[in-house]
Coordinates of C-alpha atoms in Angstrom, one line a residue:
Chain A
R28 CA 56.9 39.3 93.7
S29 CA 54.5 42.1 95.6
G30 CA 53.3 42.5 92.7
E31 CA 51.7 38.5 91.9
M32 CA 50.8 38.9 95.6
A33 CA 48.8 41.7 95.1
K34 CA 46.8 40.0 92.3
L35 CA 46.4 36.6 94.0
T36 CA 45.1 38.8 97.6
Q37 CA 42.9 40.3 95.4
L38 CA 41.4 37.0 95.0
I39 CA 40.8 36.9 98.4
D40 CA 39.9 39.8 98.8
N41 CA 36.6 39.8 96.5
E42 CA 34.0 39.2 98.5
V43 CA 31.7 36.4 97.3
F44 CA 35.3 34.3 96.6
R45 CA 36.2 35.3 100.5
A46 CA 32.2 34.2 101.5
Y47 CA 33.1 30.9 99.6
A48 CA 35.9 30.0 101.0
T49 CA 34.5 30.7 105.1
Y50 CA 31.6 28.7 103.8
A51 CA 34.2 25.8 101.4
T52 CA 36.1 25.3 104.7
I53 CA 32.9 25.0 107.0
V54 CA 31.5 22.1 105.4
L55 CA 34.7 20.4 104.5
L56 CA 35.4 21.1 109.0
K57 CA 32.7 19.2 109.0
M58 CA 33.2 16.5 107.1
M59 CA 36.5 16.7 108.4
L60 CA 35.0 15.7 112.3
M61 CA 33.3 12.2 110.6
S62 CA 37.0 10.8 110.9
L63 CA 37.0 11.6 114.8
I64 CA 33.4 10.6 116.0
T65 CA 34.0 7.4 113.5
A66 CA 37.7 6.8 115.7
Y67 CA 35.5 7.9 118.7
F68 CA 32.9 4.8 118.2
R69 CA 34.9 2.2 117.3
M70 CA 36.9 2.8 120.2
S71 CA 33.9 3.1 122.9
R72 CA 32.2 -0.1 120.9
K73 CA 35.7 -1.9 120.5
A74 CA 34.8 -2.3 116.3
F75 CA 37.9 -2.6 114.3
V76 CA 38.7 -3.1 111.5
N77 CA 42.5 -3.9 111.1
P78 CA 44.3 -6.5 112.9
E79 CA 46.8 -4.1 113.9
D80 CA 44.1 -2.4 116.1
T81 CA 43.5 -4.7 118.3
A82 CA 46.7 -5.5 119.0
S83 CA 46.7 -3.5 122.5
F84 CA 43.6 -5.7 123.3
G85 CA 46.2 -9.0 123.6
K86 CA 47.0 -11.3 121.3
G87 CA 44.7 -14.0 119.4
E88 CA 41.4 -15.0 120.0
S89 CA 41.2 -12.1 122.8
A90 CA 41.9 -9.5 120.6
K91 CA 39.4 -11.3 117.5
K92 CA 36.9 -10.8 119.1
Y93 CA 37.1 -6.9 118.5
L94 CA 37.4 -7.5 114.2
R95 CA 33.3 -6.3 114.7
T96 CA 31.5 -4.2 112.6
D97 CA 29.1 -1.5 115.0
P98 CA 26.1 0.0 113.9
S99 CA 26.8 3.0 115.3
V100 CA 30.3 2.6 113.4
E101 CA 28.2 2.0 109.8
R102 CA 25.8 4.7 111.0
V103 CA 28.8 7.2 110.6
R104 CA 30.7 6.0 108.1
R105 CA 27.2 6.1 105.9
G106 CA 27.2 9.7 106.4
H107 CA 30.6 10.3 105.7
L108 CA 30.5 8.6 102.6
N109 CA 27.1 10.7 101.8
D110 CA 29.2 13.9 103.2
L111 CA 32.1 12.6 99.8
E112 CA 29.3 12.5 97.3
N113 CA 27.8 15.3 98.4
I114 CA 30.6 18.6 98.6
V115 CA 32.3 17.0 96.4
P116 CA 30.0 18.7 93.8
F117 CA 29.8 21.4 96.2
L118 CA 33.8 22.2 96.3
G119 CA 34.7 22.5 92.5
I120 CA 31.2 23.8 91.3
G121 CA 30.8 26.5 94.5
L122 CA 34.7 27.6 93.3
L123 CA 33.7 28.3 89.6
Y124 CA 30.0 29.5 90.5
A125 CA 31.8 32.2 93.2
L126 CA 33.9 33.0 89.8
S127 CA 31.1 33.0 88.1
G128 CA 30.6 36.9 88.6
P129 CA 27.3 35.6 91.2
E130 CA 25.1 38.7 93.1
L131 CA 26.8 38.8 96.6
S132 CA 23.3 38.5 98.1
T133 CA 22.5 35.5 96.2
A134 CA 25.9 33.6 96.1
L135 CA 25.4 34.0 99.8
L136 CA 22.1 32.6 100.3
H137 CA 23.4 29.5 97.7
F138 CA 26.6 29.2 100.2
R139 CA 24.2 29.4 103.8
I140 CA 22.0 27.6 102.6
F141 CA 24.1 24.0 101.6
T142 CA 26.4 24.5 104.9
G143 CA 23.0 24.5 106.7
A144 CA 21.6 21.6 105.1
R145 CA 24.5 20.0 105.4
I146 CA 24.9 20.0 109.0
A147 CA 21.1 18.8 109.4
H148 CA 21.7 16.2 107.4
T149 CA 24.8 14.9 109.9
F150 CA 22.2 15.3 113.1
A151 CA 19.6 13.8 111.2
Y152 CA 21.1 10.8 110.6
L153 CA 23.6 10.2 114.2
I154 CA 21.3 11.2 115.7
P155 CA 19.1 9.4 114.3
L156 CA 15.9 11.6 113.5
P157 CA 13.0 10.0 111.2
Q158 CA 12.0 10.7 108.0
P159 CA 11.3 12.2 106.2
A160 CA 14.1 15.1 108.3
R161 CA 17.1 13.5 106.8
G162 CA 15.9 12.9 102.9
L163 CA 15.2 16.5 102.8
S164 CA 18.0 18.5 104.5
W165 CA 19.6 15.6 101.5
A166 CA 18.1 17.4 98.5
V167 CA 17.8 20.8 99.7
A168 CA 22.1 20.8 99.2
Y169 CA 21.3 19.2 96.4
A170 CA 18.9 21.4 95.0
V171 CA 21.5 24.8 95.9
T172 CA 24.0 22.5 94.1
I173 CA 22.6 22.2 91.0
S174 CA 21.5 26.6 91.2
M175 CA 25.1 26.7 90.8
A176 CA 25.7 24.5 88.1
Y177 CA 22.8 26.6 86.4
K178 CA 24.2 29.2 87.2
V179 CA 27.9 28.4 85.5
L180 CA 27.3 26.3 82.1
K181 CA 24.4 29.6 81.8
T182 CA 27.7 32.6 82.3
A183 CA 30.6 29.7 81.0
L184 CA 29.5 27.5 78.6
Y185 CA 32.5 26.0 75.6
L186 CA 31.7 22.7 75.0
Chain B
R7 CA 43.1 36.7 74.5
S8 CA 47.2 37.0 75.0
G9 CA 46.5 39.8 78.4
E10 CA 44.2 37.5 80.1
M11 CA 46.3 34.2 79.0
A12 CA 49.4 36.2 81.3
K13 CA 47.4 37.1 83.9
L14 CA 46.2 32.8 84.2
T15 CA 50.5 32.4 83.9
Q16 CA 50.7 34.7 86.9
L17 CA 48.7 32.5 88.8
I18 CA 50.8 30.0 87.9
D19 CA 54.0 32.0 88.3
N20 CA 53.6 32.4 91.5
E21 CA 55.8 30.9 93.9
V22 CA 53.2 29.5 96.3
F23 CA 50.7 28.0 94.1
R24 CA 53.3 26.4 92.3
A25 CA 54.3 24.4 95.2
Y26 CA 50.3 24.0 96.3
A27 CA 50.1 22.9 92.0
T28 CA 53.1 20.4 92.3
Y29 CA 52.1 18.5 96.0
A30 CA 48.8 18.6 95.3
T31 CA 49.1 16.6 92.0
I32 CA 51.6 14.5 93.9
V33 CA 49.0 13.4 96.5
L34 CA 47.0 13.0 93.9
L35 CA 48.6 10.4 91.8
K36 CA 49.6 8.9 95.3
M37 CA 46.0 8.8 95.2
M38 CA 45.0 7.0 92.3
L39 CA 48.1 4.3 92.1
M40 CA 45.7 3.1 94.9
S41 CA 42.9 2.1 92.3
L42 CA 46.4 0.1 90.2
I43 CA 47.2 -1.4 93.3
T44 CA 43.8 -2.5 93.8
A45 CA 43.6 -4.1 90.7
Y46 CA 46.2 -5.6 90.6
F47 CA 45.4 -7.5 94.2
R48 CA 41.9 -8.5 92.6
M49 CA 44.2 -10.1 89.3
S50 CA 46.6 -11.8 91.9
R51 CA 44.3 -13.0 94.3
K52 CA 41.0 -13.9 91.8
A53 CA 38.8 -12.0 94.1
F54 CA 36.3 -10.1 92.0
V55 CA 33.1 -8.7 92.6
N56 CA 30.8 -7.4 89.4
P57 CA 30.1 -10.9 87.4
E58 CA 31.3 -9.7 84.1
D59 CA 34.8 -9.2 84.8
T60 CA 35.2 -13.0 85.3
A61 CA 34.1 -14.0 82.3
S62 CA 37.0 -14.7 81.0
F63 CA 37.4 -18.0 83.7
G64 CA 34.9 -19.7 82.3
K65 CA 30.9 -19.8 82.4
G66 CA 28.7 -20.5 85.8
E67 CA 30.6 -22.2 88.9
S68 CA 33.4 -22.4 87.5
A69 CA 34.0 -18.6 87.3
K70 CA 31.6 -17.6 90.2
K71 CA 34.6 -18.9 93.2
Y72 CA 36.1 -16.0 92.0
L73 CA 33.2 -13.2 93.3
R74 CA 34.4 -13.0 96.8
T75 CA 36.2 -10.9 99.3
D76 CA 39.9 -10.6 100.6
P77 CA 41.7 -8.8 102.8
S78 CA 44.5 -7.9 100.8
V79 CA 42.1 -7.0 98.3
E80 CA 39.9 -4.5 101.1
R81 CA 42.7 -3.3 103.1
V82 CA 43.7 -1.2 99.5
R83 CA 40.0 -0.5 99.2
R84 CA 39.9 0.8 103.0
G85 CA 43.4 2.9 102.3
H86 CA 41.7 4.4 99.2
L87 CA 38.9 5.5 100.8
N88 CA 40.7 7.0 103.6
D89 CA 42.8 9.3 100.3
L90 CA 39.8 10.6 100.1
E91 CA 37.9 11.7 103.4
N92 CA 41.8 13.2 103.7
I93 CA 42.8 14.5 100.5
V94 CA 39.8 15.9 99.5
P95 CA 40.1 18.4 102.7
F96 CA 43.7 18.7 101.2
L97 CA 42.6 20.2 97.9
G98 CA 40.0 22.6 98.9
I99 CA 42.0 24.0 102.0
G100 CA 44.7 23.5 100.8
L101 CA 44.2 26.3 97.6
L102 CA 42.7 29.0 99.5
Y103 CA 45.6 28.2 101.8
A104 CA 47.4 29.2 98.9
L105 CA 45.4 32.1 97.9
S106 CA 45.6 33.4 101.3
G107 CA 48.9 34.4 101.0
P108 CA 50.4 32.7 103.2
E109 CA 54.3 32.8 103.9
L110 CA 56.2 30.6 101.0
S111 CA 58.2 28.7 103.3
T112 CA 55.6 28.5 106.0
A113 CA 53.4 26.7 103.0
L114 CA 56.1 24.8 101.6
L115 CA 56.0 23.2 105.3
H116 CA 52.9 22.2 105.7
F117 CA 52.9 20.9 101.6
R118 CA 55.7 19.4 102.8
I119 CA 54.5 17.3 105.5
F120 CA 51.1 16.7 104.6
T121 CA 52.3 14.3 101.5
G122 CA 54.6 13.0 103.6
A123 CA 52.3 12.1 106.2
R124 CA 49.7 10.2 103.6
I125 CA 52.5 8.4 102.0
A126 CA 53.8 7.0 104.8
H127 CA 50.1 6.7 106.3
T128 CA 49.9 3.9 102.7
F129 CA 52.8 2.7 103.8
A130 CA 51.8 2.0 107.4
Y131 CA 48.6 0.5 105.9
L132 CA 49.6 -1.6 103.1
I133 CA 52.6 -2.9 105.4
P134 CA 50.7 -3.5 107.4
L135 CA 53.5 -1.3 110.1
P136 CA 51.8 -2.0 114.2
Q137 CA 50.0 0.7 115.1
P138 CA 50.5 3.6 116.3
A139 CA 52.5 4.5 112.5
R140 CA 49.3 4.9 110.7
G141 CA 47.4 6.0 113.1
L142 CA 49.8 9.0 113.8
S143 CA 50.8 9.2 109.9
W144 CA 46.8 10.3 109.7
A145 CA 47.0 12.5 112.5
V146 CA 50.1 14.6 111.6
A147 CA 48.1 15.1 107.8
Y148 CA 44.8 15.9 110.0
A149 CA 46.8 18.4 112.1
V150 CA 48.0 20.0 108.6
T151 CA 44.9 20.5 107.2
I152 CA 43.4 22.1 110.2
S153 CA 46.0 24.6 110.9
M154 CA 45.4 25.3 107.4
A155 CA 42.1 25.8 107.6
Y156 CA 42.8 28.4 111.1
K157 CA 44.7 30.7 108.0
V158 CA 42.1 30.6 105.3
L159 CA 39.4 31.9 108.2
K160 CA 41.1 34.4 109.8
T161 CA 42.4 35.6 106.0
A162 CA 39.2 35.6 104.6
L163 CA 36.1 34.6 107.0
Y164 CA 33.2 36.2 105.4
L165 CA 29.7 34.7 107.2
Chain C
R26 CA 35.2 45.8 93.8
S27 CA 34.3 46.9 90.3
G28 CA 37.8 46.3 89.3
E29 CA 37.8 43.1 91.2
M30 CA 35.4 42.2 89.4
A31 CA 36.8 42.4 86.0
K32 CA 39.6 40.5 87.2
L33 CA 37.9 37.7 88.6
T34 CA 35.1 37.3 85.1
Q35 CA 38.6 37.6 83.5
L36 CA 39.2 34.5 84.6
I37 CA 36.3 33.1 83.6
D38 CA 36.1 34.9 80.4
N39 CA 39.4 32.7 79.9
E40 CA 38.5 30.3 77.3
V41 CA 40.3 26.9 78.8
F42 CA 39.3 27.6 82.0
R43 CA 35.8 28.3 80.7
A44 CA 36.0 24.8 79.0
Y45 CA 37.3 23.7 82.6
A46 CA 34.2 25.5 84.0
T47 CA 32.1 23.8 81.8
Y48 CA 33.2 19.9 81.4
A49 CA 33.9 19.9 85.3
T50 CA 30.6 20.9 85.4
I51 CA 28.6 17.6 83.2
V52 CA 31.5 15.3 84.9
L53 CA 29.9 16.5 88.8
L54 CA 26.9 16.3 87.8
K55 CA 26.6 13.4 86.0
M56 CA 28.7 12.2 89.4
M57 CA 24.9 13.6 91.0
L58 CA 22.6 11.4 88.8
M59 CA 24.0 8.3 91.0
S60 CA 22.3 9.2 93.7
L61 CA 18.7 9.7 92.2
I62 CA 20.2 6.9 90.6
T63 CA 20.9 4.7 94.0
A64 CA 17.5 6.4 95.7
Y65 CA 15.5 5.0 92.7
F66 CA 16.8 1.0 93.3
R67 CA 16.3 1.1 96.2
M68 CA 12.8 2.3 96.3
S69 CA 11.9 -0.4 93.8
R70 CA 13.8 -2.9 94.9
K71 CA 12.6 -1.7 98.4
A72 CA 16.3 -2.4 99.7
F73 CA 17.4 -0.2 102.3
V74 CA 20.0 0.2 105.0
N75 CA 18.8 2.6 107.6
P76 CA 15.8 0.9 109.6
E77 CA 14.4 5.0 109.9
D78 CA 14.0 4.7 106.0
T79 CA 11.6 1.4 106.5
A80 CA 9.7 3.5 108.9
S81 CA 6.1 3.6 106.3
F82 CA 6.3 0.3 105.3
G83 CA 4.9 -1.0 109.1
K84 CA 6.7 -1.5 112.6
G85 CA 9.0 -4.8 114.0
E86 CA 9.5 -7.8 111.3
S87 CA 7.9 -5.8 107.9
A88 CA 9.3 -3.6 108.3
K89 CA 12.8 -5.4 109.3
K90 CA 12.7 -7.6 105.9
Y91 CA 13.4 -4.1 104.0
L92 CA 16.4 -3.6 106.0
R93 CA 18.7 -5.8 103.0
T94 CA 21.1 -5.0 100.4
D95 CA 20.6 -5.6 96.3
P96 CA 22.9 -6.6 93.6
S97 CA 21.5 -3.2 91.6
V98 CA 21.5 -1.1 94.4
E99 CA 24.7 -2.1 95.4
R100 CA 25.9 -2.2 91.4
V101 CA 25.0 1.8 91.6
R102 CA 27.0 2.7 94.4
R103 CA 30.0 0.9 93.2
G104 CA 29.3 3.3 90.0
H105 CA 29.5 6.2 92.5
L106 CA 32.8 5.2 94.5
N107 CA 34.8 4.5 90.7
D108 CA 34.0 7.8 90.3
L109 CA 34.9 10.3 93.8
E110 CA 37.8 7.9 93.2
N111 CA 38.3 9.5 90.1
I112 CA 36.1 13.0 89.6
V113 CA 38.6 14.0 92.4
P114 CA 41.9 13.8 90.9
F115 CA 40.2 14.8 87.1
L116 CA 38.6 18.3 89.3
G117 CA 41.8 19.0 91.3
I118 CA 44.2 18.2 88.4
G119 CA 42.0 19.5 85.9
L120 CA 41.8 23.0 87.1
L121 CA 45.5 23.2 87.6
Y122 CA 46.4 21.8 84.2
A123 CA 43.7 25.1 82.9
L124 CA 45.7 27.3 84.3
S125 CA 48.8 25.9 83.5
G126 CA 48.2 27.8 80.2
P127 CA 47.6 24.6 78.0
E128 CA 47.2 25.3 74.2
L129 CA 42.8 25.0 73.9
S130 CA 43.1 22.7 71.3
T131 CA 44.8 20.6 73.4
A132 CA 42.7 21.3 76.8
L133 CA 39.4 20.7 74.7
L134 CA 40.4 17.1 73.4
H135 CA 42.0 16.1 77.3
F136 CA 38.4 17.4 78.7
R137 CA 36.5 15.7 76.0
I138 CA 38.1 12.6 76.1
F139 CA 37.6 12.3 80.0
T140 CA 34.0 13.4 80.2
G141 CA 33.6 11.0 77.1
A142 CA 35.3 8.4 78.7
R143 CA 34.0 8.6 82.7
I144 CA 29.5 9.1 80.7
A145 CA 30.7 5.1 78.7
H146 CA 32.1 4.1 81.8
T147 CA 28.4 4.9 84.0
F148 CA 26.9 3.2 81.1
A149 CA 29.6 0.3 81.2
Y150 CA 28.9 -0.2 84.5
L151 CA 25.5 0.7 85.2
I152 CA 24.3 -2.2 81.9
P153 CA 26.6 -4.0 82.2
L154 CA 28.1 -4.4 79.4
P155 CA 30.7 -7.5 78.7
Q156 CA 34.5 -6.1 79.9
P157 CA 36.8 -4.6 78.5
A158 CA 34.0 -1.7 78.1
R159 CA 34.2 -1.0 81.2
G160 CA 38.0 -0.9 82.0
L161 CA 39.3 0.4 78.8
S162 CA 36.4 3.5 79.5
W163 CA 37.9 3.1 83.2
A164 CA 41.7 3.5 82.0
V165 CA 41.3 5.9 79.2
A166 CA 40.2 9.0 81.2
Y167 CA 42.8 7.7 84.1
A168 CA 45.3 8.0 80.9
V169 CA 43.8 11.9 80.1
T170 CA 43.7 12.2 83.8
I171 CA 47.8 11.6 84.0
S172 CA 48.6 13.2 81.0
M173 CA 46.8 17.2 82.3
A174 CA 49.7 15.5 85.3
Y175 CA 52.9 15.7 83.5
K176 CA 52.3 18.6 81.8
V177 CA 51.3 20.8 85.1
L178 CA 54.4 18.9 87.2
K179 CA 56.0 20.5 83.7
T180 CA 54.8 24.2 84.5
A181 CA 54.5 24.6 87.6
L182 CA 57.5 21.8 89.7
Y183 CA 58.6 23.7 92.7
L184 CA 59.3 20.5 95.3

């Protein structure tokens, strides 16, 4: 048992893997924050989608008027979906990249730029900032993921 | 070759990692079930979104009337998206947590509560149960993920 | 340090793990392509959802007419979401499967069929091909994931 644990600890003790663990966790926590922001806007704007969520506002027509879409809620939801579409590839490709033996400094550069770009993307989407702020932050994170995918395929390719 | 395999087998033989593998697989199978439930409601309610899916009901207007949204279909789809939003963080953070050397009993507690809460969330969404059943089951799984993220960052933080 | 690196390299040197890394990366790159196709259709069809995205088309009513949904854009977005729903389980279950010590030939068969079926699914969705092309390609990838989940639970089950 303790021998196995030591092996696992070696993985988490590797600096590249620790950097991956840190930035993957940060970016996932950021994505999870979108749920709270959605809930905040649903409640402050009184814009719900499930009838059972409006039951506390009374019965019948008085509650039904809160079953509606709100531009702020929809905006946060689009940001959340964009996170899913871009953070899922980072999680998978980033893990394989971390195991492909990159230089620590190169790996840190990839993880930091990706994380920074996705945080910038969220601000650009929610404020919202004028374009090309959102498009650019999206493209930077996308390019970082492609760069890691290239390294993974160069190291591991086995078709 | 067999030396490497032995190493991999050691990972899957570690009890915490086996527990992660078990609960991650269960919760992913539960999420995959949402696709089947959506398909079931689309067919039983005859509510489709792609014109090519209604071709077997005839041509022109007779088929076009089945291109519509149905409340039950939309409800399952919302549950499915909520699964994606919450199970993706569990997969990523849970894997890193399993590699961060937690006590087996603590790890099992996290994995079991998360899995139970997400199964409860699905029932609360699909039946539907009155609130706060769905909100509470969502919050419990969310809190478990935050707790694992805290452990990962405490163990592995490398910025 | 170099001892740890050697251990990590052993993981990426394992043939089954290399095959997983290769096909997981391919299927994630394919999913990322959906973002570019969505952007292409949004621009060529001039169909946007965020007001800040239409600012370059002028102000007021002249820009507002581009805030609309387009069938081609919506079709790509549905394909993208279907990718997320099916590729996330493949990523998680496939990783655990690769660590559960399968035969190399069996693992390759699973990874290749899944990847081929998801590429076929994208073509079936975007062209679109008449049913059951899309349904069948979806079902094949789904069945491959279930088969890998069965192997993971058989090897690792720890409740």
